[in-house]
Coordinates of C-alpha atoms (C1' of nucleotides) and ligand atoms in Angstrom, one line a residue:
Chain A
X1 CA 117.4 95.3 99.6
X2 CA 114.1 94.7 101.7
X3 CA 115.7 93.3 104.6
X4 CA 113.1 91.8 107.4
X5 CA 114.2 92.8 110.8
X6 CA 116.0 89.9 113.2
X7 CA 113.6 90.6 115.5
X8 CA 110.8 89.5 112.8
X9 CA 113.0 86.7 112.0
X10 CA 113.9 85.7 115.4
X11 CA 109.7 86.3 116.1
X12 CA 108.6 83.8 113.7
X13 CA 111.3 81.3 115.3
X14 CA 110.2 81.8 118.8
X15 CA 106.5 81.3 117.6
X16 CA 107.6 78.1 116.0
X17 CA 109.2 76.7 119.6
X18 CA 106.2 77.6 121.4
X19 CA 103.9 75.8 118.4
X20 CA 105.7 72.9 119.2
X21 CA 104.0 72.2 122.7
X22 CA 101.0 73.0 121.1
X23 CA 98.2 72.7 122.9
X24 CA 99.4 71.5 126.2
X25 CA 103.0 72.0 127.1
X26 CA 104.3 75.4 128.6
X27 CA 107.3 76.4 126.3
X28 CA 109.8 78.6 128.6
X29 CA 112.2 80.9 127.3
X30 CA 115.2 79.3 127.9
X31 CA 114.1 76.2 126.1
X32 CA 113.5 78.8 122.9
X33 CA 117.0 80.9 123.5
X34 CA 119.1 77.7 123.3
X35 CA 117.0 76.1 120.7
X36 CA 117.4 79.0 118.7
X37 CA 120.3 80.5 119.5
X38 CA 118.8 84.1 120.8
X39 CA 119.5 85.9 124.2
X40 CA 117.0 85.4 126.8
X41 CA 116.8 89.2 126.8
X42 CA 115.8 89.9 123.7
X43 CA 113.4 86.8 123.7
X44 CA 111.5 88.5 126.5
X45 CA 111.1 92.0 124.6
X46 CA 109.7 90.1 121.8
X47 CA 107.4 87.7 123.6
X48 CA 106.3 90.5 125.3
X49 CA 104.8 92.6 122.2
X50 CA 103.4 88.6 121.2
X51 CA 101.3 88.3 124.1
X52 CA 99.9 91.1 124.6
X53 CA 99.3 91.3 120.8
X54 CA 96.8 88.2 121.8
X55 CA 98.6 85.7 119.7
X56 CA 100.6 83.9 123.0
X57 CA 100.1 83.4 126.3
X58 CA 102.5 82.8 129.6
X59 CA 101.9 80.2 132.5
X60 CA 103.9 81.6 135.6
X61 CA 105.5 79.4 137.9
X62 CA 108.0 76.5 137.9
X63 CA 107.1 74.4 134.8
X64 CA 105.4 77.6 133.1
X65 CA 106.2 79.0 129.7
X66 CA 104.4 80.2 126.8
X67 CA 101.5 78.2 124.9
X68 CA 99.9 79.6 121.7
X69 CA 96.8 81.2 122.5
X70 CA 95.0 79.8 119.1
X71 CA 95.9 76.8 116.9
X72 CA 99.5 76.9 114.6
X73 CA 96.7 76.6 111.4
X74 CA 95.2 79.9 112.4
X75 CA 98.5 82.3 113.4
X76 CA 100.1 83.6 110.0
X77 CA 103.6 84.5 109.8
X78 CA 101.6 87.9 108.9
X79 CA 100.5 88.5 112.1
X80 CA 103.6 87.5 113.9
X81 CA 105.7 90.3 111.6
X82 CA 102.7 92.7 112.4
X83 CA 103.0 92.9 115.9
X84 CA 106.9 92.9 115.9
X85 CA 107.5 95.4 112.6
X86 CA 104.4 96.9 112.1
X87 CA 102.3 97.2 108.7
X88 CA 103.9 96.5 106.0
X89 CA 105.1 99.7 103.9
X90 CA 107.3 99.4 100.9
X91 CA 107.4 102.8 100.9
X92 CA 107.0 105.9 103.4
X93 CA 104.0 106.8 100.7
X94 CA 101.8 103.4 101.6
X95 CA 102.3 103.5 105.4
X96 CA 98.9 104.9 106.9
X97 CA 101.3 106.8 109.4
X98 CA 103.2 109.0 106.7
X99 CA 101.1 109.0 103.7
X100 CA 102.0 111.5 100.1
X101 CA 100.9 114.4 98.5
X102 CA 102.1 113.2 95.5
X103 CA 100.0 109.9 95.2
X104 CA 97.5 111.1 92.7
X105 CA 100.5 112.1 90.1
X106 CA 103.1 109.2 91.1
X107 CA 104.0 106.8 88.2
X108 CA 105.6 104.3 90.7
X109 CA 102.9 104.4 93.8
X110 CA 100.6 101.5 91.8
X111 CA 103.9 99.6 91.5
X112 CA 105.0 99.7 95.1
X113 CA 101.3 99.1 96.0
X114 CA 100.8 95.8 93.9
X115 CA 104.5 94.7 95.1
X116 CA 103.0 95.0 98.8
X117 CA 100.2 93.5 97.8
X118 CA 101.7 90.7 96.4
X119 CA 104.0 89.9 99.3
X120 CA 101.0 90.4 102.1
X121 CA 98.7 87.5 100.4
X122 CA 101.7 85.6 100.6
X123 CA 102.6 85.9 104.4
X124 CA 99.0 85.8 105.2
X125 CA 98.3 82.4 103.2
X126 CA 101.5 80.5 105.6
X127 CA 101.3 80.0 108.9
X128 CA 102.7 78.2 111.5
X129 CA 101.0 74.7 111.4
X130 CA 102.6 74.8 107.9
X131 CA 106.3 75.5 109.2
X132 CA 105.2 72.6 111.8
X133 CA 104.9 70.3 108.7
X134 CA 108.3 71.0 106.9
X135 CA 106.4 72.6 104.1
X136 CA 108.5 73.6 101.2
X137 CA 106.5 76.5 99.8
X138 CA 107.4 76.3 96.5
X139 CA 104.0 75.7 95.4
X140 CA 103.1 78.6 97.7
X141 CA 104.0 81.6 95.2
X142 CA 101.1 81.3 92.3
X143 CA 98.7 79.6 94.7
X144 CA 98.1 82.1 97.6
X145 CA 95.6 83.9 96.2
X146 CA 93.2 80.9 95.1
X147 CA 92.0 80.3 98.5
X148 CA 92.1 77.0 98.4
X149 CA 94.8 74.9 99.5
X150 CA 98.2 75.2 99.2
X151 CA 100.2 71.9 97.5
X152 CA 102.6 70.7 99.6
Chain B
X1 CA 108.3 96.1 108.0
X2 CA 110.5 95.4 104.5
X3 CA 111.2 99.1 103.9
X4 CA 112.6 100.4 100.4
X5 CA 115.4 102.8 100.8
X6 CA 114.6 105.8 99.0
X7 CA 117.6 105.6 96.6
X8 CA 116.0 102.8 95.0
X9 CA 112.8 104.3 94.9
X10 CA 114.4 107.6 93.4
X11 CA 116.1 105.4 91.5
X12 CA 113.3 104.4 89.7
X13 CA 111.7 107.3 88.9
X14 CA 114.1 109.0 87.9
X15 CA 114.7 106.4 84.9
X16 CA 111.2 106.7 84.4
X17 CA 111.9 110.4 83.5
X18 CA 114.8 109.3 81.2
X19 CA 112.4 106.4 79.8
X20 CA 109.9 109.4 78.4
X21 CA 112.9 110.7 76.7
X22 CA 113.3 107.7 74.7
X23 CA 114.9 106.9 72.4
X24 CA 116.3 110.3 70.6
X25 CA 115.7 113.2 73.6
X26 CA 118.4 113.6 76.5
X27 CA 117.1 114.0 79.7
X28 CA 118.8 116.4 81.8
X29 CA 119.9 116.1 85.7
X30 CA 117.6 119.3 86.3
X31 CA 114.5 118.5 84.6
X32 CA 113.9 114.8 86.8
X33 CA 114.7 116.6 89.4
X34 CA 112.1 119.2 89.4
X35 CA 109.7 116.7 88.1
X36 CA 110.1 113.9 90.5
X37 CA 111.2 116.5 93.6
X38 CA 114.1 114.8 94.4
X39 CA 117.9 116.9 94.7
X40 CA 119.9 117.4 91.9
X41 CA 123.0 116.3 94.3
X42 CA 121.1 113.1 95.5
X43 CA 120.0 112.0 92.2
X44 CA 124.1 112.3 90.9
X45 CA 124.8 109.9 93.1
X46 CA 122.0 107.7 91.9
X47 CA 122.6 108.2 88.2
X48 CA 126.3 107.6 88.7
X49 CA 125.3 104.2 89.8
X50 CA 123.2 103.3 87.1
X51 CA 125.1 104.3 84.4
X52 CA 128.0 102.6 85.6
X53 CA 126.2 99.6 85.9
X54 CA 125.2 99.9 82.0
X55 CA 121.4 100.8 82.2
X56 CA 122.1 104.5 80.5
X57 CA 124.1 106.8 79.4
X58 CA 125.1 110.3 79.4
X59 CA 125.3 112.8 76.6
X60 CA 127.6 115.8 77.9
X61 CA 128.0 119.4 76.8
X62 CA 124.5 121.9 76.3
X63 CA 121.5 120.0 75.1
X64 CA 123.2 116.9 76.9
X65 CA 121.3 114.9 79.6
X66 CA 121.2 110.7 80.2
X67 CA 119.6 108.6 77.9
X68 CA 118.1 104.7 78.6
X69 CA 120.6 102.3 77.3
X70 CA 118.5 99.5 76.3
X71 CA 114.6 99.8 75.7
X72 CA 112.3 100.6 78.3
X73 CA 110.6 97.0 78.0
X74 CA 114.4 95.6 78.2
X75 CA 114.9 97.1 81.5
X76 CA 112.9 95.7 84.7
X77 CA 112.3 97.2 87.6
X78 CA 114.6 94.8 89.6
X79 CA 117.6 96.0 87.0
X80 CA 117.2 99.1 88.7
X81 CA 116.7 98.1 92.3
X82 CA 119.8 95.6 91.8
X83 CA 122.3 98.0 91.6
X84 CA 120.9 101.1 93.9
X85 CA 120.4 98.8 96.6
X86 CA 122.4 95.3 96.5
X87 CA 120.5 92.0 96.0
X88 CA 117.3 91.1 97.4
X89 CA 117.7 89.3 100.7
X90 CA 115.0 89.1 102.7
X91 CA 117.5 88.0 105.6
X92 CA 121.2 87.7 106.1
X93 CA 121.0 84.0 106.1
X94 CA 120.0 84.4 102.4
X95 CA 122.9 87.0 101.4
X96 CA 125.5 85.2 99.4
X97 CA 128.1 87.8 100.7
X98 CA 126.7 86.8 104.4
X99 CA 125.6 83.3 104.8
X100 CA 124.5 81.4 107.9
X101 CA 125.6 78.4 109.9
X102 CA 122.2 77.4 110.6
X103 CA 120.9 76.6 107.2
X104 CA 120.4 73.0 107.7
X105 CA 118.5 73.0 110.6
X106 CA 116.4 76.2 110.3
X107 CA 112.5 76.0 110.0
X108 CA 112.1 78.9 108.4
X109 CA 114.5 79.4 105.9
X110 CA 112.8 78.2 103.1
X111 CA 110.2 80.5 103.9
X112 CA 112.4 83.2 103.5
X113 CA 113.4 81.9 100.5
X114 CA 109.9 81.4 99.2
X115 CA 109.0 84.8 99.9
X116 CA 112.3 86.6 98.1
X117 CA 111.4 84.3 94.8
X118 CA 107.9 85.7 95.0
X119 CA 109.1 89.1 95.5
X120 CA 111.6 88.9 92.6
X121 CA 109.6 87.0 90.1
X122 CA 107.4 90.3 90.6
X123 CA 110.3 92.8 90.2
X124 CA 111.8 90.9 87.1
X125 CA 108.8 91.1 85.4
X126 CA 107.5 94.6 85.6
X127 CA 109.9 97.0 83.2
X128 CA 110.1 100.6 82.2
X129 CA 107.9 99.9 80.0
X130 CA 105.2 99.1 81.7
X131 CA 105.2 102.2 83.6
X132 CA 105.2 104.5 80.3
X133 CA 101.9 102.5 79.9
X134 CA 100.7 103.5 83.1
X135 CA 99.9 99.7 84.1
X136 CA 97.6 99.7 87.3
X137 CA 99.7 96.2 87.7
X138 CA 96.5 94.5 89.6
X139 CA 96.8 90.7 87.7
X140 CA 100.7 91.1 87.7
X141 CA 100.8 89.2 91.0
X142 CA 99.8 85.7 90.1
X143 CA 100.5 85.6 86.2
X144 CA 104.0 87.2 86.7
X145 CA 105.7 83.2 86.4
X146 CA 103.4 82.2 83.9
X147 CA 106.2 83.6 81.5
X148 CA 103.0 85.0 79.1
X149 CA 102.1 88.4 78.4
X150 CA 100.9 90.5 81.5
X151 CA 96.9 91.5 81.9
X152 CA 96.7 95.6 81.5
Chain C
dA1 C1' 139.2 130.8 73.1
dA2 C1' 135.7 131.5 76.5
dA3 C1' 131.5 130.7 78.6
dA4 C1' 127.9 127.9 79.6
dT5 C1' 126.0 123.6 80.3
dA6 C1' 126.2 119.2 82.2
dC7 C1' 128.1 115.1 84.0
dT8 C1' 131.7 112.7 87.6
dT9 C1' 133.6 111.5 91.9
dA10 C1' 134.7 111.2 96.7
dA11 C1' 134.2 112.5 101.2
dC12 C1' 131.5 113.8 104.9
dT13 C1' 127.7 114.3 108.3
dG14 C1' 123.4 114.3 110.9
dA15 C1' 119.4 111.5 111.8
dT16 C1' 117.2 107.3 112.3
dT17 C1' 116.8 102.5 113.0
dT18 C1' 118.4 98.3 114.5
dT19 C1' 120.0 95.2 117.7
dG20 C1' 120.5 94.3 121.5
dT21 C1' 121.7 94.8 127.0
dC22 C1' 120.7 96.0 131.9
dA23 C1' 118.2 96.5 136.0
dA24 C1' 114.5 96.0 138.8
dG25 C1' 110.6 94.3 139.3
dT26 C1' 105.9 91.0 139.7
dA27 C1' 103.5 86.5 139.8
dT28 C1' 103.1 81.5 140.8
dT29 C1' 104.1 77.1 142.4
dT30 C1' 106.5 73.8 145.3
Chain D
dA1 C1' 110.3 80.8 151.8
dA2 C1' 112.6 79.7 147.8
dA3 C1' 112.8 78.7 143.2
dT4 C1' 111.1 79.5 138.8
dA5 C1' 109.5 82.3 135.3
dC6 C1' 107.4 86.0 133.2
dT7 C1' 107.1 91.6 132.9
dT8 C1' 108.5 96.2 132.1
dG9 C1' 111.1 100.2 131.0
dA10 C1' 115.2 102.5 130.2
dC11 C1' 119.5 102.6 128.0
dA12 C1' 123.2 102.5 124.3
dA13 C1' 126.5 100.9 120.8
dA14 C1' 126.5 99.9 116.0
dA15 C1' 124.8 100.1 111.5
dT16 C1' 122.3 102.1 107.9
dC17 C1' 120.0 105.8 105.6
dA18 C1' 119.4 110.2 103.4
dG19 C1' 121.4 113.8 101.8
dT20 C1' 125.0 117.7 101.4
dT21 C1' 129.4 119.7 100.1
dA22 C1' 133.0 120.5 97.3
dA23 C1' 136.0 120.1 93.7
dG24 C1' 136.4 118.5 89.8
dT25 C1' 136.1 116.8 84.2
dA26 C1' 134.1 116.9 79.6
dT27 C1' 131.6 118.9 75.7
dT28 C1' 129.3 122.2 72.9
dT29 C1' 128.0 126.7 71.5
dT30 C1' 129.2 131.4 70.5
Ligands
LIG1 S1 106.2 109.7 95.8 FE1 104.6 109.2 97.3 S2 103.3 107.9 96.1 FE2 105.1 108.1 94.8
LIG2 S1 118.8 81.3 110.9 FE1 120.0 81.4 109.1 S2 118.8 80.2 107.8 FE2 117.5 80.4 109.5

DNA sequence: AAAATACTTAACTGATTTTGTCAAGTATTT
DNA sequence: AAATACTTGACAAAATCAGTTAAGTATTTT
């Protein structure tokens, strides 16, 4: 039930390598593959739809690689899953794409709707300067929507 | 991103349809199905499921039709979802029946984790009930682990 | 007893999505 | 010029989803 994607999950892990040379050091993606255990080719499809998204950029060149084009603190794990799995839709009837004629008279659309809602605050509220400190998140769940900050 | 199969979400409107019929009035296969536009041979399949996995029952024979086991407020949303679509597992690393080698060392599992507790706190606390209300569910999200009653 | 109603079960199929791979580039630095 | 490294698009096997088909069984009413 609600599976993410591996190429959300692998996404997020990529984006964590390349945080890591944050905000000098070129990451390339062979460094990323074997530190995360995911084909070179499939690395390249996904840093592809990252960059051009604005969230990476690429140094060419011997001694290139990838650097993050804004700080870890400001790049949720919200964007990253935006870029590689689009919007998030619980449903066919929330996606902007699709849309329903039967959202005036559905009993379950508010559900579904407060459900997405719930887990977008959440995704938007991490981001990768808190996977770079080890956070543990499980303060994370009644706090997102304060605002404030989260307890580590 | 995080799609809901449509079973599940058939699934649960369909027991909404057998929840109005509580606790005295059989709900037949034809009526949810012209109510919630959904095929009488799909929803078989669906109902099969969750009677089998004790959330109601059916009534044979003329004047027959399925009737909620337990009371709406007994039965959460996340009964429903449980046995139309498997356990929640945001990834494969967090499936039981799946596992992962990398569990130790991964950065983001416990994000993953943090986000499928979030997600089912939210599903085990919304029930049948709460849809017969017609709950708009906007301050379910952060009181929904506070254990206490839920705003309407 | 017969007919009507209604649930039960299993198998099957077409469509879509996911998860990658492959091939052929372009760009930059040493 | 060679090596390194990113860039792009096309392709395809595998898995999952969504739904249909078909052939029942069980119960009540007349
Ligand atoms: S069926 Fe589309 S909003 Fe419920
Ligand atoms: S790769 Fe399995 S837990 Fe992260």
């Amino acid at each position: 039930m609600l599976r993410l994607s591996t190429k959300g999950q692998y996404g997020v892990r990529a984006m964590y390598e390349i945080a890591r040379g944050y905000p000098e050091r070129p990451v390339n993606i062979k460094e990323i593959s074997e530190r995360q255990d995911v084909s070179i080719h499939y690395l390249e499809q996904i840093l592809n739809k990252l960059r051009r998204a604005g969230l990476i950029r690429s140094v060419k060149g011997p001694g290139g690689g990838y650097l993050l084009a804004k700080m870890p603190e400001e790049i949720s794990i919200s964007d990253i899953l935006l870029e590689l799995e689009g919007p998030l839709a619980i449903t066919s009837c929330l996606n902007p794409e699709e849309g329903c004629v039967r959202v005036e008279i559905c009993v379950t659309h508010l559900l579904w709707k407060a459900l997405g809602r719930q887990i977008e605050d959440f995704l938007n509220t991490v981001t990768l300067g808190d996977l770079l400190q080890g956070k543990s998140f499980d303060d994370f769940t009644m706090l997102a929507k304060s605002g404030k900050g989260v307890v580590v």
